[in-house]
PDB file of C-alpha atoms and ligand atoms in Angstrom:
ATOM      1  CA  UNK A   1     104.505 -21.223-221.399  1.00 49.00           C
ATOM      2  CA  UNK A   2     103.500 -17.771-222.518  1.00 52.00           C
ATOM      3  CA  UNK A   3     100.918 -17.310-219.770  1.00 75.00           C
ATOM      4  CA  UNK A   4     103.595 -17.539-217.125  1.00 83.00           C
ATOM      5  CA  UNK A   5     103.726 -14.355-215.049  1.00 87.00           C
ATOM      6  CA  UNK A   6     106.893 -12.433-215.806  1.00 87.00           C
ATOM      7  CA  UNK A   7     107.378 -11.488-212.198  1.00 94.00           C
ATOM      8  CA  UNK A   8     108.372 -13.985-209.510  1.00 96.00           C
ATOM      9  CA  UNK A   9     108.629 -12.792-205.958  1.00 97.00           C
ATOM     10  CA  UNK A  10     109.918 -14.346-202.775  1.00 97.00           C
ATOM     11  CA  UNK A  11     107.719 -13.611-199.761  1.00 97.00           C
ATOM     12  CA  UNK A  12     107.864 -14.826-196.184  1.00 96.00           C
ATOM     13  CA  UNK A  13     104.122 -15.127-195.806  1.00 97.00           C
ATOM     14  CA  UNK A  14     102.424 -18.579-195.943  1.00 98.00           C
ATOM     15  CA  UNK A  15     100.962 -19.468-199.361  1.00 98.00           C
ATOM     16  CA  UNK A  16      97.787 -21.482-199.988  1.00 98.00           C
ATOM     17  CA  UNK A  17      94.459 -21.398-201.838  1.00 98.00           C
ATOM     18  CA  UNK A  18      92.733 -18.024-201.390  1.00 98.00           C
ATOM     19  CA  UNK A  19      95.501 -16.831-199.076  1.00 98.00           C
ATOM     20  CA  UNK A  20      95.993 -13.047-198.856  1.00 98.00           C
ATOM     21  CA  UNK A  21      99.598 -11.981-199.004  1.00 98.00           C
ATOM     22  CA  UNK A  22     100.519  -8.422-197.990  1.00 96.00           C
ATOM     23  CA  UNK A  23     103.652  -7.222-199.747  1.00 95.00           C
ATOM     24  CA  UNK A  24     106.495  -5.300-198.186  1.00 92.00           C
ATOM     25  CA  UNK A  25     106.701  -1.638-199.096  1.00 92.00           C
ATOM     26  CA  UNK A  26     109.679  -2.298-201.394  1.00 92.00           C
ATOM     27  CA  UNK A  27     107.974  -5.134-203.227  1.00 94.00           C
ATOM     28  CA  UNK A  28     104.770  -3.098-203.620  1.00 95.00           C
ATOM     29  CA  UNK A  29     106.810  -0.202-204.997  1.00 94.00           C
ATOM     30  CA  UNK A  30     108.500  -2.557-207.452  1.00 94.00           C
ATOM     31  CA  UNK A  31     105.225  -4.066-208.706  1.00 94.00           C
ATOM     32  CA  UNK A  32     103.102  -0.937-208.850  1.00 93.00           C
ATOM     33  CA  UNK A  33     105.468   1.947-209.524  1.00 92.00           C
ATOM     34  CA  UNK A  34     108.352   0.259-211.343  1.00 94.00           C
ATOM     35  CA  UNK A  35     106.651  -2.572-213.237  1.00 94.00           C
ATOM     36  CA  UNK A  36     103.368  -0.614-213.521  1.00 94.00           C
ATOM     37  CA  UNK A  37     101.122  -3.531-212.633  1.00 94.00           C
ATOM     38  CA  UNK A  38      97.544  -2.811-211.540  1.00 94.00           C
ATOM     39  CA  UNK A  39      94.881  -4.741-209.634  1.00 95.00           C
ATOM     40  CA  UNK A  40      94.101  -8.007-211.399  1.00 96.00           C
ATOM     41  CA  UNK A  41      97.646  -8.581-212.741  1.00 96.00           C
ATOM     42  CA  UNK A  42      99.244 -11.965-212.087  1.00 97.00           C
ATOM     43  CA  UNK A  43     102.546 -12.728-210.438  1.00 97.00           C
ATOM     44  CA  UNK A  44     104.253 -15.896-209.223  1.00 97.00           C
ATOM     45  CA  UNK A  45     105.064 -16.222-205.516  1.00 98.00           C
ATOM     46  CA  UNK A  46     107.188 -18.631-203.496  1.00 98.00           C
ATOM     47  CA  UNK A  47     108.304 -18.637-199.884  1.00 98.00           C
ATOM     48  CA  UNK A  48     110.783 -21.494-199.755  1.00 97.00           C
ATOM     49  CA  UNK A  49     108.260 -23.832-198.078  1.00 97.00           C
ATOM     50  CA  UNK A  50     104.945 -24.001-199.977  1.00 98.00           C
ATOM     51  CA  UNK A  51     106.028 -24.355-203.619  1.00 98.00           C
ATOM     52  CA  UNK A  52     105.200 -21.756-206.271  1.00 98.00           C
ATOM     53  CA  UNK A  53     101.790 -20.085-206.483  1.00 98.00           C
ATOM     54  CA  UNK A  54      99.968 -18.017-209.049  1.00 98.00           C
ATOM     55  CA  UNK A  55      98.629 -14.890-207.374  1.00 98.00           C
ATOM     56  CA  UNK A  56      96.681 -11.836-208.441  1.00 97.00           C
ATOM     57  CA  UNK A  57      96.998  -8.270-207.248  1.00 97.00           C
ATOM     58  CA  UNK A  58      93.887  -7.623-205.132  1.00 97.00           C
ATOM     59  CA  UNK A  59      94.762  -4.169-203.875  1.00 94.00           C
ATOM     60  CA  UNK A  60      97.376  -1.811-205.211  1.00 92.00           C
ATOM     61  CA  UNK A  61      98.397   1.425-203.568  1.00 84.00           C
ATOM     62  CA  UNK A  62     101.612   3.346-203.787  1.00 75.00           C
ATOM     63  CA  UNK A  63     102.648   2.230-200.321  1.00 81.00           C
ATOM     64  CA  UNK A  64     101.341  -1.261-200.207  1.00 90.00           C
ATOM     65  CA  UNK A  65      99.754  -4.075-202.121  1.00 95.00           C
ATOM     66  CA  UNK A  66      97.873  -7.221-201.245  1.00 97.00           C
ATOM     67  CA  UNK A  67      97.933 -10.304-203.434  1.00 98.00           C
ATOM     68  CA  UNK A  68      95.558 -13.250-203.397  1.00 98.00           C
ATOM     69  CA  UNK A  69      96.889 -16.739-204.114  1.00 98.00           C
ATOM     70  CA  UNK A  70      95.032 -18.718-206.743  1.00 97.00           C
ATOM     71  CA  UNK A  71      96.604 -22.122-207.379  1.00 97.00           C
ATOM     72  CA  UNK A  72      99.939 -23.861-206.922  1.00 98.00           C
ATOM     73  CA  UNK A  73     102.050 -23.915-210.097  1.00 97.00           C
ATOM     74  CA  UNK A  74     105.004 -25.953-208.797  1.00 97.00           C
ATOM     75  CA  UNK A  75     105.541 -28.162-205.778  1.00 97.00           C
ATOM     76  CA  UNK A  76     108.127 -27.287-203.145  1.00 97.00           C
ATOM     77  CA  UNK A  77     111.442 -28.762-204.215  1.00 95.00           C
ATOM     78  CA  UNK A  78     114.522 -29.006-202.053  1.00 93.00           C
ATOM     79  CA  UNK A  79     117.963 -29.089-203.678  1.00 96.00           C
ATOM     80  CA  UNK A  80     120.335 -31.982-202.904  1.00 97.00           C
ATOM     81  CA  UNK A  81     121.987 -31.869-199.486  1.00 98.00           C
ATOM     82  CA  UNK A  82     125.028 -29.914-200.627  1.00 98.00           C
ATOM     83  CA  UNK A  83     126.638 -26.982-198.814  1.00 98.00           C
ATOM     84  CA  UNK A  84     129.109 -24.531-200.263  1.00 98.00           C
ATOM     85  CA  UNK A  85     131.865 -23.333-197.933  1.00 98.00           C
ATOM     86  CA  UNK A  86     133.974 -20.530-199.352  1.00 98.00           C
ATOM     87  CA  UNK A  87     136.420 -17.896-198.147  1.00 97.00           C
ATOM     88  CA  UNK A  88     135.029 -14.414-198.874  1.00 96.00           C
ATOM     89  CA  UNK A  89     136.993 -12.453-201.451  1.00 93.00           C
ATOM     90  CA  UNK A  90     136.349  -8.993-202.907  1.00 92.00           C
ATOM     91  CA  UNK A  91     132.795  -7.756-202.549  1.00 93.00           C
ATOM     92  CA  UNK A  92     131.632  -8.147-206.148  1.00 95.00           C
ATOM     93  CA  UNK A  93     133.176 -11.619-206.443  1.00 96.00           C
ATOM     94  CA  UNK A  94     131.690 -12.726-203.125  1.00 96.00           C
ATOM     95  CA  UNK A  95     128.276 -11.543-204.330  1.00 97.00           C
ATOM     96  CA  UNK A  96     128.854 -13.540-207.516  1.00 98.00           C
ATOM     97  CA  UNK A  97     129.701 -16.708-205.559  1.00 98.00           C
ATOM     98  CA  UNK A  98     126.505 -16.471-203.499  1.00 98.00           C
ATOM     99  CA  UNK A  99     124.327 -15.747-206.528  1.00 98.00           C
ATOM    100  CA  UNK A 100     125.836 -18.631-208.518  1.00 98.00           C
ATOM    101  CA  UNK A 101     125.659 -21.056-205.583  1.00 98.00           C
ATOM    102  CA  UNK A 102     121.922 -20.368-205.276  1.00 98.00           C
ATOM    103  CA  UNK A 103     121.431 -20.896-209.024  1.00 97.00           C
ATOM    104  CA  UNK A 104     123.507 -24.066-208.982  1.00 98.00           C
ATOM    105  CA  UNK A 105     121.359 -25.589-206.248  1.00 97.00           C
ATOM    106  CA  UNK A 106     123.435 -25.335-203.085  1.00 98.00           C
ATOM    107  CA  UNK A 107     121.255 -26.002-200.028  1.00 98.00           C
ATOM    108  CA  UNK A 108     123.333 -23.828-197.676  1.00 98.00           C
ATOM    109  CA  UNK A 109     126.068 -21.256-198.155  1.00 98.00           C
ATOM    110  CA  UNK A 110     128.725 -20.906-195.458  1.00 98.00           C
ATOM    111  CA  UNK A 111     131.358 -18.151-195.606  1.00 98.00           C
ATOM    112  CA  UNK A 112     134.508 -19.264-193.758  1.00 98.00           C
ATOM    113  CA  UNK A 113     137.549 -17.321-192.604  1.00 97.00           C
ATOM    114  CA  UNK A 114     140.747 -19.117-193.525  1.00 97.00           C
ATOM    115  CA  UNK A 115     144.414 -18.315-192.827  1.00 97.00           C
ATOM    116  CA  UNK A 116     144.761 -16.346-196.077  1.00 97.00           C
ATOM    117  CA  UNK A 117     141.297 -14.778-196.145  1.00 94.00           C
ATOM    118  CA  UNK A 118     141.732 -11.069-196.686  1.00 76.00           C
ATOM    119  CA  UNK A 119     138.178 -10.038-195.992  1.00 79.00           C
ATOM    120  CA  UNK A 120     137.257 -10.041-192.334  1.00 81.00           C
ATOM    121  CA  UNK A 121     133.650  -9.054-192.549  1.00 89.00           C
ATOM    122  CA  UNK A 122     130.677  -9.936-194.692  1.00 93.00           C
ATOM    123  CA  UNK A 123     127.246  -8.398-194.932  1.00 95.00           C
ATOM    124  CA  UNK A 124     125.187 -11.491-194.222  1.00 97.00           C
ATOM    125  CA  UNK A 125     121.863  -9.731-194.937  1.00 97.00           C
ATOM    126  CA  UNK A 126     123.124  -8.455-198.299  1.00 97.00           C
ATOM    127  CA  UNK A 127     124.402 -11.882-199.280  1.00 98.00           C
ATOM    128  CA  UNK A 128     121.077 -13.432-198.235  1.00 98.00           C
ATOM    129  CA  UNK A 129     119.283 -10.878-200.440  1.00 97.00           C
ATOM    130  CA  UNK A 130     121.484 -11.972-203.361  1.00 98.00           C
ATOM    131  CA  UNK A 131     120.511 -15.604-202.759  1.00 98.00           C
ATOM    132  CA  UNK A 132     116.808 -14.630-202.737  1.00 97.00           C
ATOM    133  CA  UNK A 133     117.164 -12.654-205.953  1.00 97.00           C
ATOM    134  CA  UNK A 134     118.933 -15.573-207.624  1.00 97.00           C
ATOM    135  CA  UNK A 135     116.111 -17.929-206.584  1.00 97.00           C
ATOM    136  CA  UNK A 136     113.529 -15.461-207.959  1.00 96.00           C
ATOM    137  CA  UNK A 137     115.366 -15.381-211.297  1.00 95.00           C
ATOM    138  CA  UNK A 138     116.128 -19.051-211.740  1.00 95.00           C
ATOM    139  CA  UNK A 139     112.692 -20.472-211.022  1.00 94.00           C
ATOM    140  CA  UNK A 140     113.706 -22.302-207.871  1.00 94.00           C
ATOM    141  CA  UNK A 141     111.281 -22.746-204.981  1.00 97.00           C
ATOM    142  CA  UNK A 142     114.070 -22.958-202.396  1.00 97.00           C
ATOM    143  CA  UNK A 143     116.336 -20.246-201.007  1.00 98.00           C
ATOM    144  CA  UNK A 144     119.644 -21.390-199.517  1.00 98.00           C
ATOM    145  CA  UNK A 145     120.438 -19.838-196.163  1.00 98.00           C
ATOM    146  CA  UNK A 146     123.629 -17.802-195.977  1.00 98.00           C
ATOM    147  CA  UNK A 147     125.356 -18.454-192.652  1.00 98.00           C
ATOM    148  CA  UNK A 148     127.350 -15.918-190.626  1.00 97.00           C
ATOM    149  CA  UNK A 149     131.106 -15.818-191.228  1.00 97.00           C
ATOM    150  CA  UNK A 150     132.854 -18.496-189.132  1.00 96.00           C
ATOM    151  CA  UNK A 151     136.446 -19.574-188.866  1.00 96.00           C
ATOM    152  CA  UNK A 152     137.383 -22.678-190.816  1.00 97.00           C
ATOM    153  CA  UNK A 153     138.811 -24.120-187.586  1.00 97.00           C
ATOM    154  CA  UNK A 154     135.475 -23.764-185.782  1.00 97.00           C
ATOM    155  CA  UNK A 155     133.603 -25.292-188.710  1.00 98.00           C
ATOM    156  CA  UNK A 156     135.978 -28.267-188.869  1.00 98.00           C
ATOM    157  CA  UNK A 157     135.920 -28.790-185.087  1.00 97.00           C
ATOM    158  CA  UNK A 158     132.205 -29.419-185.368  1.00 95.00           C
ATOM    159  CA  UNK A 159     132.101 -31.216-188.705  1.00 98.00           C
ATOM    160  CA  UNK A 160     129.224 -33.756-188.946  1.00 98.00           C
ATOM    161  CA  UNK A 161     130.425 -37.333-189.193  1.00 98.00           C
ATOM    162  CA  UNK A 162     128.142 -38.205-192.109  1.00 98.00           C
ATOM    163  CA  UNK A 163     128.922 -35.213-194.369  1.00 98.00           C
ATOM    164  CA  UNK A 164     131.622 -35.597-197.004  1.00 98.00           C
ATOM    165  CA  UNK A 165     133.783 -32.482-197.299  1.00 98.00           C
ATOM    166  CA  UNK A 166     134.970 -32.068-200.864  1.00 98.00           C
ATOM    167  CA  UNK A 167     138.126 -30.010-200.472  1.00 98.00           C
ATOM    168  CA  UNK A 168     139.075 -28.152-203.664  1.00 98.00           C
ATOM    169  CA  UNK A 169     142.833 -28.274-203.216  1.00 98.00           C
ATOM    170  CA  UNK A 170     144.880 -26.180-205.609  1.00 98.00           C
ATOM    171  CA  UNK A 171     147.830 -28.355-204.581  1.00 97.00           C
ATOM    172  CA  UNK A 172     146.210 -31.119-206.660  1.00 97.00           C
ATOM    173  CA  UNK A 173     146.056 -29.020-209.848  1.00 97.00           C
ATOM    174  CA  UNK A 174     146.319 -31.402-212.791  1.00 95.00           C
ATOM    175  CA  UNK A 175     145.464 -34.557-210.835  1.00 97.00           C
ATOM    176  CA  UNK A 176     142.720 -36.711-212.353  1.00 95.00           C
ATOM    177  CA  UNK A 177     140.175 -36.837-209.557  1.00 96.00           C
ATOM    178  CA  UNK A 178     136.650 -37.901-210.383  1.00 96.00           C
ATOM    179  CA  UNK A 179     133.601 -36.531-208.605  1.00 97.00           C
ATOM    180  CA  UNK A 180     131.883 -39.818-209.467  1.00 96.00           C
ATOM    181  CA  UNK A 181     134.236 -41.515-206.968  1.00 96.00           C
ATOM    182  CA  UNK A 182     132.954 -39.376-204.079  1.00 97.00           C
ATOM    183  CA  UNK A 183     130.758 -40.994-201.441  1.00 96.00           C
ATOM    184  CA  UNK A 184     127.001 -40.496-201.813  1.00 96.00           C
ATOM    185  CA  UNK A 185     124.952 -38.720-199.127  1.00 97.00           C
ATOM    186  CA  UNK A 186     125.296 -35.277-197.504  1.00 98.00           C
ATOM    187  CA  UNK A 187     128.198 -33.247-198.840  1.00 98.00           C
ATOM    188  CA  UNK A 188     129.905 -29.861-198.785  1.00 98.00           C
ATOM    189  CA  UNK A 189     132.385 -28.223-201.133  1.00 99.00           C
ATOM    190  CA  UNK A 190     135.216 -26.084-199.734  1.00 98.00           C
ATOM    191  CA  UNK A 191     136.774 -23.335-201.881  1.00 98.00           C
ATOM    192  CA  UNK A 192     139.743 -21.315-200.667  1.00 98.00           C
ATOM    193  CA  UNK A 193     140.595 -17.628-201.048  1.00 97.00           C
ATOM    194  CA  UNK A 194     142.849 -16.039-203.685  1.00 95.00           C
ATOM    195  CA  UNK A 195     145.881 -16.966-201.593  1.00 96.00           C
ATOM    196  CA  UNK A 196     144.853 -20.616-201.388  1.00 98.00           C
ATOM    197  CA  UNK A 197     145.109 -22.773-198.253  1.00 98.00           C
ATOM    198  CA  UNK A 198     147.966 -22.750-195.748  1.00 98.00           C
ATOM    199  CA  UNK A 199     149.994 -25.917-195.131  1.00 97.00           C
ATOM    200  CA  UNK A 200     148.517 -26.087-191.604  1.00 98.00           C
ATOM    201  CA  UNK A 201     145.004 -26.003-193.048  1.00 98.00           C
ATOM    202  CA  UNK A 202     145.846 -28.628-195.630  1.00 98.00           C
ATOM    203  CA  UNK A 203     147.212 -30.912-192.872  1.00 97.00           C
ATOM    204  CA  UNK A 204     144.163 -30.328-190.670  1.00 98.00           C
ATOM    205  CA  UNK A 205     141.778 -31.011-193.547  1.00 98.00           C
ATOM    206  CA  UNK A 206     143.422 -34.148-194.832  1.00 97.00           C
ATOM    207  CA  UNK A 207     143.527 -35.606-191.298  1.00 97.00           C
ATOM    208  CA  UNK A 208     139.719 -35.619-191.152  1.00 98.00           C
ATOM    209  CA  UNK A 209     138.154 -38.865-192.388  1.00 98.00           C
ATOM    210  CA  UNK A 210     135.189 -37.003-193.946  1.00 98.00           C
ATOM    211  CA  UNK A 211     137.477 -34.936-196.195  1.00 98.00           C
ATOM    212  CA  UNK A 212     138.261 -35.841-199.804  1.00 98.00           C
ATOM    213  CA  UNK A 213     140.707 -33.510-201.592  1.00 98.00           C
ATOM    214  CA  UNK A 214     139.897 -32.980-205.274  1.00 98.00           C
ATOM    215  CA  UNK A 215     141.470 -31.309-208.252  1.00 98.00           C
ATOM    216  CA  UNK A 216     139.479 -28.994-210.504  1.00 98.00           C
ATOM    217  CA  UNK A 217     141.624 -29.658-213.550  1.00 97.00           C
ATOM    218  CA  UNK A 218     144.953 -28.575-214.981  1.00 97.00           C
ATOM    219  CA  UNK A 219     144.571 -24.805-214.473  1.00 98.00           C
ATOM    220  CA  UNK A 220     144.419 -22.714-211.293  1.00 98.00           C
ATOM    221  CA  UNK A 221     140.964 -21.156-211.232  1.00 98.00           C
ATOM    222  CA  UNK A 222     139.955 -17.981-209.481  1.00 97.00           C
ATOM    223  CA  UNK A 223     137.924 -18.715-206.369  1.00 97.00           C
ATOM    224  CA  UNK A 224     134.632 -17.613-207.959  1.00 98.00           C
ATOM    225  CA  UNK A 225     135.241 -19.779-211.031  1.00 98.00           C
ATOM    226  CA  UNK A 226     136.312 -22.696-208.821  1.00 98.00           C
ATOM    227  CA  UNK A 227     133.077 -22.484-206.804  1.00 98.00           C
ATOM    228  CA  UNK A 228     130.872 -22.696-209.905  1.00 98.00           C
ATOM    229  CA  UNK A 229     133.004 -25.447-211.487  1.00 98.00           C
ATOM    230  CA  UNK A 230     132.959 -27.596-208.343  1.00 98.00           C
ATOM    231  CA  UNK A 231     129.200 -27.170-207.889  1.00 98.00           C
ATOM    232  CA  UNK A 232     128.634 -28.194-211.525  1.00 98.00           C
ATOM    233  CA  UNK A 233     130.860 -31.261-211.217  1.00 98.00           C
ATOM    234  CA  UNK A 234     129.158 -32.356-207.999  1.00 98.00           C
ATOM    235  CA  UNK A 235     125.641 -31.764-209.351  1.00 98.00           C
ATOM    236  CA  UNK A 236     126.492 -33.789-212.473  1.00 97.00           C
ATOM    237  CA  UNK A 237     128.025 -36.707-210.552  1.00 97.00           C
ATOM    238  CA  UNK A 238     126.115 -36.747-207.268  1.00 97.00           C
ATOM    239  CA  UNK A 239     123.325 -34.179-207.405  1.00 96.00           C
ATOM    240  CA  UNK A 240     120.122 -33.451-209.291  1.00 94.00           C
ATOM    241  CA  UNK A 241     121.577 -33.084-212.810  1.00 92.00           C
ATOM    242  CA  UNK A 242     121.805 -36.846-213.170  1.00 76.00           C
TER     243      UNK A 242
HETATM  244  N1  LIG B 301     146.848 -18.676-204.978  1.00 73.43           N
HETATM  245  C1  LIG B 301     146.639 -20.076-205.075  1.00 73.43           C
HETATM  246  C2  LIG B 301     145.369 -20.402-205.842  1.00 73.43           C
HETATM  247  C3  LIG B 301     144.090 -20.097-205.159  1.00 73.43           C
HETATM  248  S1  LIG B 301     142.759 -20.375-206.215  1.00 73.43           S
HETATM  249  C4  LIG B 301     147.807 -20.709-205.835  1.00 73.43           C
HETATM  250  O1  LIG B 301     148.353 -20.045-206.688  1.00 73.43           O
HETATM  251  O2  LIG B 301     148.066 -21.881-205.597  1.00 73.43           O
HETATM  252  C5  LIG B 301     141.394 -20.215-205.115  1.00 73.43           C
HETATM  253  C6  LIG B 301     140.743 -21.509-204.692  1.00 73.43           C
HETATM  254  O3  LIG B 301     140.109 -22.122-205.794  1.00 73.43           O
HETATM  255  C7  LIG B 301     141.690 -22.573-204.162  1.00 73.43           C
HETATM  256  O4  LIG B 301     141.988 -22.400-202.796  1.00 73.43           O
HETATM  257  C8  LIG B 301     140.923 -23.860-204.428  1.00 73.43           C
HETATM  258  O5  LIG B 301     139.962 -24.095-203.427  1.00 73.43           O
HETATM  259  C9  LIG B 301     140.223 -23.544-205.731  1.00 73.43           C
HETATM  260  N2  LIG B 301     140.947 -24.003-206.923  1.00 73.43           N
HETATM  261  C10 LIG B 301     141.336 -23.237-207.966  1.00 73.43           C
HETATM  262  N3  LIG B 301     141.898 -23.983-208.943  1.00 73.43           N
HETATM  263  C11 LIG B 301     141.877 -25.267-208.501  1.00 73.43           C
HETATM  264  C12 LIG B 301     142.274 -26.525-209.058  1.00 73.43           C
HETATM  265  N4  LIG B 301     142.832 -26.611-210.274  1.00 73.43           N
HETATM  266  N5  LIG B 301     142.056 -27.640-208.326  1.00 73.43           N
HETATM  267  C13 LIG B 301     141.504 -27.578-207.107  1.00 73.43           C
HETATM  268  N6  LIG B 301     141.088 -26.430-206.534  1.00 73.43           N
HETATM  269  C14 LIG B 301     141.258 -25.285-207.211  1.00 73.43           C
END
C-alpha cells in the first residue's frame, strides 16, 4: 500500500465527499512547516464518526490550511464494548496506559481513584490527546474517550447491571483463570495502583454480581504491564482478535 498517505490526522470536522476541512493552527503548522507538505499533497483524515478519508491540501499558509476530502478509504469501525478502568500512577506510566489502551482497542478509558492511589489529579485533556495520537498512529478510526477521574466507590455504586467487571486481582496471582470463561457482552477491566487493592475494596468488588476476579498469571505485574496484558487476553478471548 505504497500510495497510502504517510500522515493521518484526527479532526473534529465532519468528513464527506468534497467536504472542506479547515485545520487547527497546530495541525497546519505540523503539515506545512514541520512535514513540509504543499498544496496538492495527500493526507488521511478521520474524526471518530465518518471512517477514514483521503484528503488533499487545498490551501496552505503558515497559519492555516484547508483540506478537501476526496474519497473514503476505510469505514467507521467501533471497537468491542470494553472499558478500561485503572488507578492513575506516575505521569509517564499513566500516559503509557492511555496510549496502549487506545491501541489495544478499548472503547472508553476511565481513571479511578482507589484507596491506595497515590496520584490525586490527572490532566484529562492531556490524556485525551494521548488517546488521539495513538489512534492516529495505529490506523484506528475510533478514539476512546478518557473520562474524568472518579472514585472507585462512585463508579461501583452506579455500575451497569449488564456490564461484566473483570477485576485484575493480584491476590489471585498464580491462579488459573481463563478469560474464555468470562461472560460475553459489555465488559470492563479494572487494574489497581502500585499498592494494589485494599481488603475493603476487594470485599466490595467481590460482593457485586457483575464482578469476576481474574489472575494475570504467576508473576505480579506492574500496573501498566497488567493493563496491556489484560486487554490482550480479553481481546483474544472475547474481543475483535478472534
Ligand atoms: N503491590 C501489589 C501489586 C500491585 S500490581 C502487591 O504486591 O500485591 C498493580 C495492579 O496490577 C494490581 O492491582 C492488579 O490489578 C494488577 N496485577 C498485577 N499482577 C497481577 C496478577 N498476577 N494477577 C492479577 N492482577 C494483577
